[in-house]
PDB file of C-alpha atoms in Angstrom:
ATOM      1  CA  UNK A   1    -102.590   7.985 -17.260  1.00 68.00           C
ATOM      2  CA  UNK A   2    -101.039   5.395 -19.100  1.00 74.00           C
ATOM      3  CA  UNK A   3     -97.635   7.163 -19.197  1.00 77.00           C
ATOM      4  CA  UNK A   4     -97.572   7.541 -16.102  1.00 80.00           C
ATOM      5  CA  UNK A   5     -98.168   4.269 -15.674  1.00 80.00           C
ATOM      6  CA  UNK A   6     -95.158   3.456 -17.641  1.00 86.00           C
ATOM      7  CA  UNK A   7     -92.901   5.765 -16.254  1.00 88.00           C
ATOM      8  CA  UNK A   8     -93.328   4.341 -12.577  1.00 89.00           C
ATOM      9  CA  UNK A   9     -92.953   1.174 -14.204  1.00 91.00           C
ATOM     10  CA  UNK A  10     -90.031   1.917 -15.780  1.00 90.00           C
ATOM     11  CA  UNK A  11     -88.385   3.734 -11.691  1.00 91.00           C
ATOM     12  CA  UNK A  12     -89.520   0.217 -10.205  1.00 92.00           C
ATOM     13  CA  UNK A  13     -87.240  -1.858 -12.668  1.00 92.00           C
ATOM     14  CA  UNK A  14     -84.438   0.468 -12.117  1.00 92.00           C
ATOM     15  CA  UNK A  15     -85.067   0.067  -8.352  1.00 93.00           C
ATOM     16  CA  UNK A  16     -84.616  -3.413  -9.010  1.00 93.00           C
ATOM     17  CA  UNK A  17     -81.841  -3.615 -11.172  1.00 94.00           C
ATOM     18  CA  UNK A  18     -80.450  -1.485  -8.668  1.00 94.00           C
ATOM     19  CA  UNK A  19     -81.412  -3.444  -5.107  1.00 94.00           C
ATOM     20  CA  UNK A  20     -79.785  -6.355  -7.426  1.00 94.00           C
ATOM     21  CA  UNK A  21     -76.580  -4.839  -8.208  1.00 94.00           C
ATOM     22  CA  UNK A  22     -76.089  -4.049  -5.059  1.00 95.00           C
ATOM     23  CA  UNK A  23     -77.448  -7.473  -3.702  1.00 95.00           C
ATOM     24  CA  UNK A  24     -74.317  -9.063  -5.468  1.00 95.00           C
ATOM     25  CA  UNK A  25     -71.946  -6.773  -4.617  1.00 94.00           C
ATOM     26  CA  UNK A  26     -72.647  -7.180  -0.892  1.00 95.00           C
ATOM     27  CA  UNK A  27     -72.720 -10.815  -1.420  1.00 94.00           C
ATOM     28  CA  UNK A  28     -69.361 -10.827  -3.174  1.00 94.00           C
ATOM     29  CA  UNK A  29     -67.597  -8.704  -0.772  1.00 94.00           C
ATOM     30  CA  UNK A  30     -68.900 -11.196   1.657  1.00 94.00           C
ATOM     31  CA  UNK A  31     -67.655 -14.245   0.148  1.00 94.00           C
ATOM     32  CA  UNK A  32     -64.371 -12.875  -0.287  1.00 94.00           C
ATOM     33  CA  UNK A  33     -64.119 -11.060   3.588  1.00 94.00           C
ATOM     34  CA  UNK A  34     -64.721 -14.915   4.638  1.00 94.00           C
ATOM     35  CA  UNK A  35     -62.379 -16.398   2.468  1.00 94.00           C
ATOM     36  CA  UNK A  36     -59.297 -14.049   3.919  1.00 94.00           C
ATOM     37  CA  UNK A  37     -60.720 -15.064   7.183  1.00 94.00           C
ATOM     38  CA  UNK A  38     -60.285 -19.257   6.864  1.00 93.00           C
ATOM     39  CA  UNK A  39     -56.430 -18.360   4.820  1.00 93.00           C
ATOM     40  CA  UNK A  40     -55.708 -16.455   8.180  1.00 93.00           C
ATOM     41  CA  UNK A  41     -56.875 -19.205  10.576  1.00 93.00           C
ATOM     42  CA  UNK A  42     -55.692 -21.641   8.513  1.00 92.00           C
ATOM     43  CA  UNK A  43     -51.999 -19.683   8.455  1.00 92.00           C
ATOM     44  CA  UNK A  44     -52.427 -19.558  12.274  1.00 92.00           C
ATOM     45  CA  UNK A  45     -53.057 -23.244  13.019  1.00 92.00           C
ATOM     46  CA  UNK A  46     -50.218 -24.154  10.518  1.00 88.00           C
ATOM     47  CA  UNK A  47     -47.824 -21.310  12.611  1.00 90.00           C
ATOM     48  CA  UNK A  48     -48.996 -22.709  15.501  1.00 90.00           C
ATOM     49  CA  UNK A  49     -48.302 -26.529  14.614  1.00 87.00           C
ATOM     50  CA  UNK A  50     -44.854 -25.713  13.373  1.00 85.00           C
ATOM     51  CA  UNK A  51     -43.973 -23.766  16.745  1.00 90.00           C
ATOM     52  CA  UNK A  52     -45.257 -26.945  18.415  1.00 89.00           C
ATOM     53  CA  UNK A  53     -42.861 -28.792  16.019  1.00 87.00           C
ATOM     54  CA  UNK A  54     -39.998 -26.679  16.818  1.00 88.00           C
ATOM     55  CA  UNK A  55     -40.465 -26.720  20.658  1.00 91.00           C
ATOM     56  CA  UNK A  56     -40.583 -30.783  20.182  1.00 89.00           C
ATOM     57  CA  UNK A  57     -37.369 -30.585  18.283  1.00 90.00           C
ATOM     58  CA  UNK A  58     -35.712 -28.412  20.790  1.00 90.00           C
ATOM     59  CA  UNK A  59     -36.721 -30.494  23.867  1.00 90.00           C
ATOM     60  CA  UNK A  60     -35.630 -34.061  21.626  1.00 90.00           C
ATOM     61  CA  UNK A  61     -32.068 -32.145  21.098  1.00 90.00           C
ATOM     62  CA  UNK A  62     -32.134 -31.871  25.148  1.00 91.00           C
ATOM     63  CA  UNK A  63     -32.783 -35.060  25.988  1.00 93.00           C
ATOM     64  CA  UNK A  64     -30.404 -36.772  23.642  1.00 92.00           C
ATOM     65  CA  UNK A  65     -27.818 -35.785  26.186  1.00 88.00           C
ATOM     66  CA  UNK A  66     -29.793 -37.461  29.092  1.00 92.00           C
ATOM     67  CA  UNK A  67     -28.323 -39.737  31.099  1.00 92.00           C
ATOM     68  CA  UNK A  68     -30.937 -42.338  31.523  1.00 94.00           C
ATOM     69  CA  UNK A  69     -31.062 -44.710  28.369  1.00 94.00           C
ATOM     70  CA  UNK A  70     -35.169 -44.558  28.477  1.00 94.00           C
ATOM     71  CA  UNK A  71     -34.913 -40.672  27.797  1.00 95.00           C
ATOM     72  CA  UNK A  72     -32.356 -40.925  24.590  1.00 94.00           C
ATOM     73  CA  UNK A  73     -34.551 -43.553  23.476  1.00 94.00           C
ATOM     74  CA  UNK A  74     -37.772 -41.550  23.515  1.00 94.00           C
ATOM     75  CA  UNK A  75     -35.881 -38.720  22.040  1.00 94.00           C
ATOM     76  CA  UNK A  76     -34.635 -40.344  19.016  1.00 94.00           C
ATOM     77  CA  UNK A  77     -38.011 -41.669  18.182  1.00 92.00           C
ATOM     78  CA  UNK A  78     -39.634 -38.254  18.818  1.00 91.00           C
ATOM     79  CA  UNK A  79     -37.037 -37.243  15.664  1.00 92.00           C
ATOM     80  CA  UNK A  80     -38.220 -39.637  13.510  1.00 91.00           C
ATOM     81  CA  UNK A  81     -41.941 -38.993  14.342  1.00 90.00           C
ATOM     82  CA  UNK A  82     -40.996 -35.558  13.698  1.00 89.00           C
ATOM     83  CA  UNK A  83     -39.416 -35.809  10.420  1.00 88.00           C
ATOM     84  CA  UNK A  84     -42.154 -38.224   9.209  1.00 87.00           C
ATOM     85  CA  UNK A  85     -44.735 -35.573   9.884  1.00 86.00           C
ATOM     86  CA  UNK A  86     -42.084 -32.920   8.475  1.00 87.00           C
ATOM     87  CA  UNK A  87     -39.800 -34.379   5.831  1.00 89.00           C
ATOM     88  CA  UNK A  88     -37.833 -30.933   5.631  1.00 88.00           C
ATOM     89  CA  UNK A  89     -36.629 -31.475   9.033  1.00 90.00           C
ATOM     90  CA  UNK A  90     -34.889 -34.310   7.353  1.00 92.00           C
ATOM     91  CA  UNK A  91     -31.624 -32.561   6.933  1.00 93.00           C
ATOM     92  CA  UNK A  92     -31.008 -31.389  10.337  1.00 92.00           C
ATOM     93  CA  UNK A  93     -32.430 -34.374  12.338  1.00 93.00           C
ATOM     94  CA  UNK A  94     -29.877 -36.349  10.545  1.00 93.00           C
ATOM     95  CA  UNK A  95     -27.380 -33.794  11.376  1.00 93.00           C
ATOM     96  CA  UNK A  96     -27.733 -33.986  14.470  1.00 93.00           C
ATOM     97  CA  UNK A  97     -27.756 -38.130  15.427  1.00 94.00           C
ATOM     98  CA  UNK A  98     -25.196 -38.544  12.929  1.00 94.00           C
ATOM     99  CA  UNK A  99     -22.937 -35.802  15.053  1.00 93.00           C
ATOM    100  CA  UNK A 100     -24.019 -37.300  18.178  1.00 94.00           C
ATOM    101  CA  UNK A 101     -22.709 -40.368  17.455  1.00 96.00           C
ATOM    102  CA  UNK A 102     -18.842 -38.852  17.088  1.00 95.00           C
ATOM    103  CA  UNK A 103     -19.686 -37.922  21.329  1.00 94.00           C
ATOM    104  CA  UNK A 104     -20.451 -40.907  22.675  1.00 94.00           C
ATOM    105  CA  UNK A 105     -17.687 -43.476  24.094  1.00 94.00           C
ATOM    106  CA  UNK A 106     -18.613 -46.598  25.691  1.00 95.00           C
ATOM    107  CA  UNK A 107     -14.899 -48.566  25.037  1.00 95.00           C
ATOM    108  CA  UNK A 108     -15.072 -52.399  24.466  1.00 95.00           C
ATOM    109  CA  UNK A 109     -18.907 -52.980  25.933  1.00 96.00           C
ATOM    110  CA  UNK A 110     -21.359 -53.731  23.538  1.00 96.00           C
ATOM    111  CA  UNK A 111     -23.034 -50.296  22.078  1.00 96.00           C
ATOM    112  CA  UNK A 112     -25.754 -49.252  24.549  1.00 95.00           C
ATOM    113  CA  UNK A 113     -29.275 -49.639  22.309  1.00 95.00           C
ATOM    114  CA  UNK A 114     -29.390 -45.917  21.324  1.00 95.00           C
ATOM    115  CA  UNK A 115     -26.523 -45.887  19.034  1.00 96.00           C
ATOM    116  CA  UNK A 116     -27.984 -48.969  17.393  1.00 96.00           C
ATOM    117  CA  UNK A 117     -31.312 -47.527  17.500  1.00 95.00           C
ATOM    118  CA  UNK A 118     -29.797 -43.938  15.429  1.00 95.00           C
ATOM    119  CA  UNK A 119     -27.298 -46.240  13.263  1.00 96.00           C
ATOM    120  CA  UNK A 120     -30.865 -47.888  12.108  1.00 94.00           C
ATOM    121  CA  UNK A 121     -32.543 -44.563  11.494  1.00 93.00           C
ATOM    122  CA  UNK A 122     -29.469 -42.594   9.603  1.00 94.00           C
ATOM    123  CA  UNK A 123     -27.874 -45.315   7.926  1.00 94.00           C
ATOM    124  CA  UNK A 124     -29.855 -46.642   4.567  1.00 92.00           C
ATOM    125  CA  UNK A 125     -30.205 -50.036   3.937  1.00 90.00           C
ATOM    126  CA  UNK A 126     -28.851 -51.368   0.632  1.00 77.00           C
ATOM    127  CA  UNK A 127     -32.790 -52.715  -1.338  1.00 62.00           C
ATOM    128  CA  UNK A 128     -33.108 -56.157  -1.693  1.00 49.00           C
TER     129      UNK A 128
ATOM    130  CA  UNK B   1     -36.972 -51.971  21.648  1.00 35.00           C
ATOM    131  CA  UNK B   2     -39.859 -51.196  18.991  1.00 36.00           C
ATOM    132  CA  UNK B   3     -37.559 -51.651  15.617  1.00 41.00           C
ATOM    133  CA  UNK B   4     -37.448 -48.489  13.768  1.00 42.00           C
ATOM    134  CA  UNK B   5     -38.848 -48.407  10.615  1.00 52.00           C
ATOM    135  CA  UNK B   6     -36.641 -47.534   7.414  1.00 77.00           C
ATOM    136  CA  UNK B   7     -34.021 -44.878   7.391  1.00 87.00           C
ATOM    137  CA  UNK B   8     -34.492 -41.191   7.587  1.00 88.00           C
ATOM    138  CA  UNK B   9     -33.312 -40.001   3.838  1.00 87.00           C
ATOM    139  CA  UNK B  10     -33.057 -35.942   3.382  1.00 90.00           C
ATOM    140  CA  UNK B  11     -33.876 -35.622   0.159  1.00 85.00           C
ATOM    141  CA  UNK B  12     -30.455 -32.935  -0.594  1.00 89.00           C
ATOM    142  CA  UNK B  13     -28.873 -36.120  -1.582  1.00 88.00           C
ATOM    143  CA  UNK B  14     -25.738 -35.194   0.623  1.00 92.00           C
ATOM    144  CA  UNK B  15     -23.806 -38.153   1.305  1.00 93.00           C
ATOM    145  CA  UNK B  16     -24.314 -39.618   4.776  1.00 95.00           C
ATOM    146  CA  UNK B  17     -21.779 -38.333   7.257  1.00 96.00           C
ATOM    147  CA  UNK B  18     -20.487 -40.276  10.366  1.00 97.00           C
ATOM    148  CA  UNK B  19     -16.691 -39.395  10.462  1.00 96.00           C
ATOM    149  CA  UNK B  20     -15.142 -39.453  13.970  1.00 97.00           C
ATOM    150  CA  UNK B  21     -18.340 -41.345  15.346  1.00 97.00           C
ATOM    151  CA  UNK B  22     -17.917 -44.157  18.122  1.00 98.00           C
ATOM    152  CA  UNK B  23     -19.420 -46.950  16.051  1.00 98.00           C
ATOM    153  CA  UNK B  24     -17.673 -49.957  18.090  1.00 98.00           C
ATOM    154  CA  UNK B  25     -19.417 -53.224  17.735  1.00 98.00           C
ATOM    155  CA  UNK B  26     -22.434 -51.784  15.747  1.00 98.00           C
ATOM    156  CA  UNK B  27     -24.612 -53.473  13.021  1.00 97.00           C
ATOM    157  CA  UNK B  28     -24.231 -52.336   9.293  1.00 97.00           C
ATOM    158  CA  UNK B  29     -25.216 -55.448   7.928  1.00 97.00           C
ATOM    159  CA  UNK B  30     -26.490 -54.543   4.105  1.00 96.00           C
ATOM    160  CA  UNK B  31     -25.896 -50.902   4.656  1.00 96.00           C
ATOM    161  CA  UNK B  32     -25.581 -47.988   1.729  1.00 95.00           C
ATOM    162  CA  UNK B  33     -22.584 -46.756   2.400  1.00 96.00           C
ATOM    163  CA  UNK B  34     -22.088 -45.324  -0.903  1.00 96.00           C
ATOM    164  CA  UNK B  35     -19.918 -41.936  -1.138  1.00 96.00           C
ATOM    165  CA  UNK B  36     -20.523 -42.026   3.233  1.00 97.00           C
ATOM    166  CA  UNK B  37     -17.861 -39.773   5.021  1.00 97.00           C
ATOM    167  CA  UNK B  38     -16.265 -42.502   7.537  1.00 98.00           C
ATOM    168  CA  UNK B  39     -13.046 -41.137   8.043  1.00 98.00           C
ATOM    169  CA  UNK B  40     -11.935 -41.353  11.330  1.00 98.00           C
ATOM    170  CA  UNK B  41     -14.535 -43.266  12.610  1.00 98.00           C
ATOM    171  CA  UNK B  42     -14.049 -46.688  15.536  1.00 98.00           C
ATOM    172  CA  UNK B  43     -16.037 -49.330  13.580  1.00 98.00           C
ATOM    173  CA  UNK B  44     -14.048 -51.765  15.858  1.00 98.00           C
ATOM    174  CA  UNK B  45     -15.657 -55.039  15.605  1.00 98.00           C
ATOM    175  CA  UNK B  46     -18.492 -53.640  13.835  1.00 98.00           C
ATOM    176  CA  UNK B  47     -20.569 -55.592  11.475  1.00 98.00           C
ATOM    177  CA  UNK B  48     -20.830 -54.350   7.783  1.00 98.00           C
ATOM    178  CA  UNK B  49     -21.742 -57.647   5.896  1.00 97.00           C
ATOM    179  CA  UNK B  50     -22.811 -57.043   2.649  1.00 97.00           C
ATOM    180  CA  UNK B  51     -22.474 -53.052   2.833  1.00 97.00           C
ATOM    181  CA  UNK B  52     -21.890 -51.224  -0.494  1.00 97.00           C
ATOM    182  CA  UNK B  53     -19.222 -48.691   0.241  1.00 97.00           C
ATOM    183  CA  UNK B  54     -18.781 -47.482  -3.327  1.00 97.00           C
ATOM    184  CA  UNK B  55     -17.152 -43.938  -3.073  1.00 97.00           C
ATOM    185  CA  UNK B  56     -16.144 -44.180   0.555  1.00 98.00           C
ATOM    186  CA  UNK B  57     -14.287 -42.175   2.495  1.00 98.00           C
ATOM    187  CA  UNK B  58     -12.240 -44.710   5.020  1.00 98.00           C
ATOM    188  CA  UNK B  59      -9.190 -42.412   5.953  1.00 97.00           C
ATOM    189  CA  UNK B  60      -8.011 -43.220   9.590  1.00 98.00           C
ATOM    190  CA  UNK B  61     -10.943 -45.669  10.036  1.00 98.00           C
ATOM    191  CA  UNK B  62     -10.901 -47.875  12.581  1.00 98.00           C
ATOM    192  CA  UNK B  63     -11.649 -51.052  11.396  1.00 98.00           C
ATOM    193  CA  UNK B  64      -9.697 -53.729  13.678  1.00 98.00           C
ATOM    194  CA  UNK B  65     -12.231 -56.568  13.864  1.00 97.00           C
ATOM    195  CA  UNK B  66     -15.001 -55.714  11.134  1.00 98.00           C
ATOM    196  CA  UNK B  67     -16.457 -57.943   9.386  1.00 98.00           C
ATOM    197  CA  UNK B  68     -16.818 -57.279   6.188  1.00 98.00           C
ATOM    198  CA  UNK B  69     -17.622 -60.333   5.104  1.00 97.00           C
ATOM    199  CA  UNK B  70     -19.644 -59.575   1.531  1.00 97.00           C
ATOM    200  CA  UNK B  71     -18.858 -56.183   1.663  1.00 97.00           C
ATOM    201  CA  UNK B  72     -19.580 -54.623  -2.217  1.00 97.00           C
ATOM    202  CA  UNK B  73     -17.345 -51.915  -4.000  1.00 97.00           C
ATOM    203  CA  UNK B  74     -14.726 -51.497  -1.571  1.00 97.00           C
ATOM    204  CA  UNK B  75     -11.064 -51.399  -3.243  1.00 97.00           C
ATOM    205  CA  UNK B  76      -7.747 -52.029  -1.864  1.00 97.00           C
ATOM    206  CA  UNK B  77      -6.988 -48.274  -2.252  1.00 96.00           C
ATOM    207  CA  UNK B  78     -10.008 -47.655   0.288  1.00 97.00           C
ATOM    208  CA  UNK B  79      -8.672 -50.206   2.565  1.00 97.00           C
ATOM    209  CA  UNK B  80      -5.071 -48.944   2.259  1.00 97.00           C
ATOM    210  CA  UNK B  81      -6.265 -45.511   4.127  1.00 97.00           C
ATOM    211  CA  UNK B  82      -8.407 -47.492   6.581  1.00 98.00           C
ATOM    212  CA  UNK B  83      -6.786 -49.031   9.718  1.00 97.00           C
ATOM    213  CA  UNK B  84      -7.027 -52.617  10.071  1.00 97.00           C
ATOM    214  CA  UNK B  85      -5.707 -55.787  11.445  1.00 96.00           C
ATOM    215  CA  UNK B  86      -5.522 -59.045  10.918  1.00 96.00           C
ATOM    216  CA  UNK B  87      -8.818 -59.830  13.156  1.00 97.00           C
ATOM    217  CA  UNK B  88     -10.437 -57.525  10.705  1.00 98.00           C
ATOM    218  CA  UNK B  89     -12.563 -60.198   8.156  1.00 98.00           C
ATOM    219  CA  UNK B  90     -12.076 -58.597   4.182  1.00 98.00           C
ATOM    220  CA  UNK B  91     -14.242 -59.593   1.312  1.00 97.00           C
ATOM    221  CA  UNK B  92     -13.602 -62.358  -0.957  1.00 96.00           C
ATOM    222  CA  UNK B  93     -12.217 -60.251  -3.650  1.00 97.00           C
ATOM    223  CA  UNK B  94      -9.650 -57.889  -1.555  1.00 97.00           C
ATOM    224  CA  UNK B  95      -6.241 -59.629  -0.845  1.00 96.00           C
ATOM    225  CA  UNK B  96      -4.176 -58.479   2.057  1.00 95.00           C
ATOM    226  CA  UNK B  97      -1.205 -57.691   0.164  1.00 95.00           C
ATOM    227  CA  UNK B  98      -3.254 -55.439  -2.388  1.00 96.00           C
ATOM    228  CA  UNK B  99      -3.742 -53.359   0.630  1.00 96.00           C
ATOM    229  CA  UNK B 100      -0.444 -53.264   1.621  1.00 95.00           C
ATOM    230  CA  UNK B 101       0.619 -52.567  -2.124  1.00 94.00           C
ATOM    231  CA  UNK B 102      -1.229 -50.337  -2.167  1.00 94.00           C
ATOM    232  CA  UNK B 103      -0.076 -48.328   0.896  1.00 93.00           C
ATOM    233  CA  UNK B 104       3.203 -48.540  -0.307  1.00 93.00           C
ATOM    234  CA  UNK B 105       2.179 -47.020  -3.853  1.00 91.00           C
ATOM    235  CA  UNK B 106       0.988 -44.158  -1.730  1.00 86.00           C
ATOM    236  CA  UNK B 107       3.574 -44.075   0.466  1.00 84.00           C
ATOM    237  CA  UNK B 108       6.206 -44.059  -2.638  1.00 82.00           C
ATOM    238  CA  UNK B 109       4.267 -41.016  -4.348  1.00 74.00           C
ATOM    239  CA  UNK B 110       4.516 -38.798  -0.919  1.00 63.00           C
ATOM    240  CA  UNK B 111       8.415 -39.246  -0.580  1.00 58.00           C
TER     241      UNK B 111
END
């Protein structure tokens, strides 16, 4: 009686131990199945943002050529909100005021405000 | 207009470029100018008081009328490749007939 007392003893722990092992693996497998999950949402919303970005870009390259003063305007500022929100567009949204500037022509008249307004934003200031 | 804030800097450290650009009558009062590409650019009656243009490319710029009026680093030699007249307002330290020696050194060195 008493061994088989043991021995039944002995099949529950292993049960356990078992159940347990298992228990953790599950839970680990978990964890990490919800962890590739938030990286690939998180890569989404980023890919998402940056298209956003890109479309922005594209439509403030557009409008630089506008016609009405208002429109330039709010097309050089949408650059610079741009680049503040994504410094590596730095490069190209200088690029592209500084080469704008070498297409404009407006003879003895005082500059119209955009070219002021992209002189300020792509020419540095000497620190005082 | 809402005054922009400070200047967009790329952080490539390529010079800034503004060679052939319209630039009549703009201000670069205090401006960095240093090692900037302005050939061939109309800075007619533009204001660059107290610009640094160490390292400046002036060749064929337009500079009838600018004021440069406590302009820093800038050398006859720079000035020699630049056009200018006599509306255009040097600094302190740059004689007109530096410039014009200066031309002529060059001039004497291509013939």
């Amino acid at each position: 009686m008493a061994y088989s007392l043991e021995l039944s003893e002995i099949a529950r722990n292993w049960g356990l131990l078992i159940a347990a092992t298992l228990g953790i693996a599950i839970a680990i497998w978990r964890a990490i199945a919800a962890d590739r999950q938030s990286k690939a949402q998180m890569n989404q919303v980023e890919q998402g943002r940056r298209e956003h970005v890109a479309t922005l870009f594209s439509e403030a390259v557009k409008s630089l050529d506008d016609q009405k003063l208002h429109v330039r305007l709010g097309s050089i500022l949408m650059l610079r909100e741009i680049v503040s929100a994504f410094p590596e567009l730095s490069r190209p949204a200088v690029d592209l005021l500084s080469s704008y500037l070498s297409s404009v022509e407006y003879g003895d008249d005082d500059p119209p405000t955009d070219v002021q307004a992209i002189i300020d934003i792509v020419v540095p200031r000497a620190e005082i | 207009m809402a005054s922009i804030q400070s200047a967009i800097i790329p952080e490539d450290g390529k010079p800034l470029s503004l060679k052939d650009a319209f630039i009549r009558k703009t201000s670069l009062d205090g401006a960095n100018l240093q090692n900037a590409n302005l050939s061939r650019a109309d800075m007619t009656g533009a204001s660059a008081r107290n610009a640094d243009f160490a390292g400046a490319k002036l060749r064929k710029t337009i500079m009838k009328g600018t004021d440069l009026t406590g302009a820093k680093n800038l050398t006859a030699q720079q000035l020699s490749e630049a056009i200018i007249d006599e509306t255009t307002l040097l600094p302190e330290y740059i004689k007109r007939s530096a410039i014009k020696q200066a031309r002529r050194a060059k001039q004497g060195k291509l013939l």
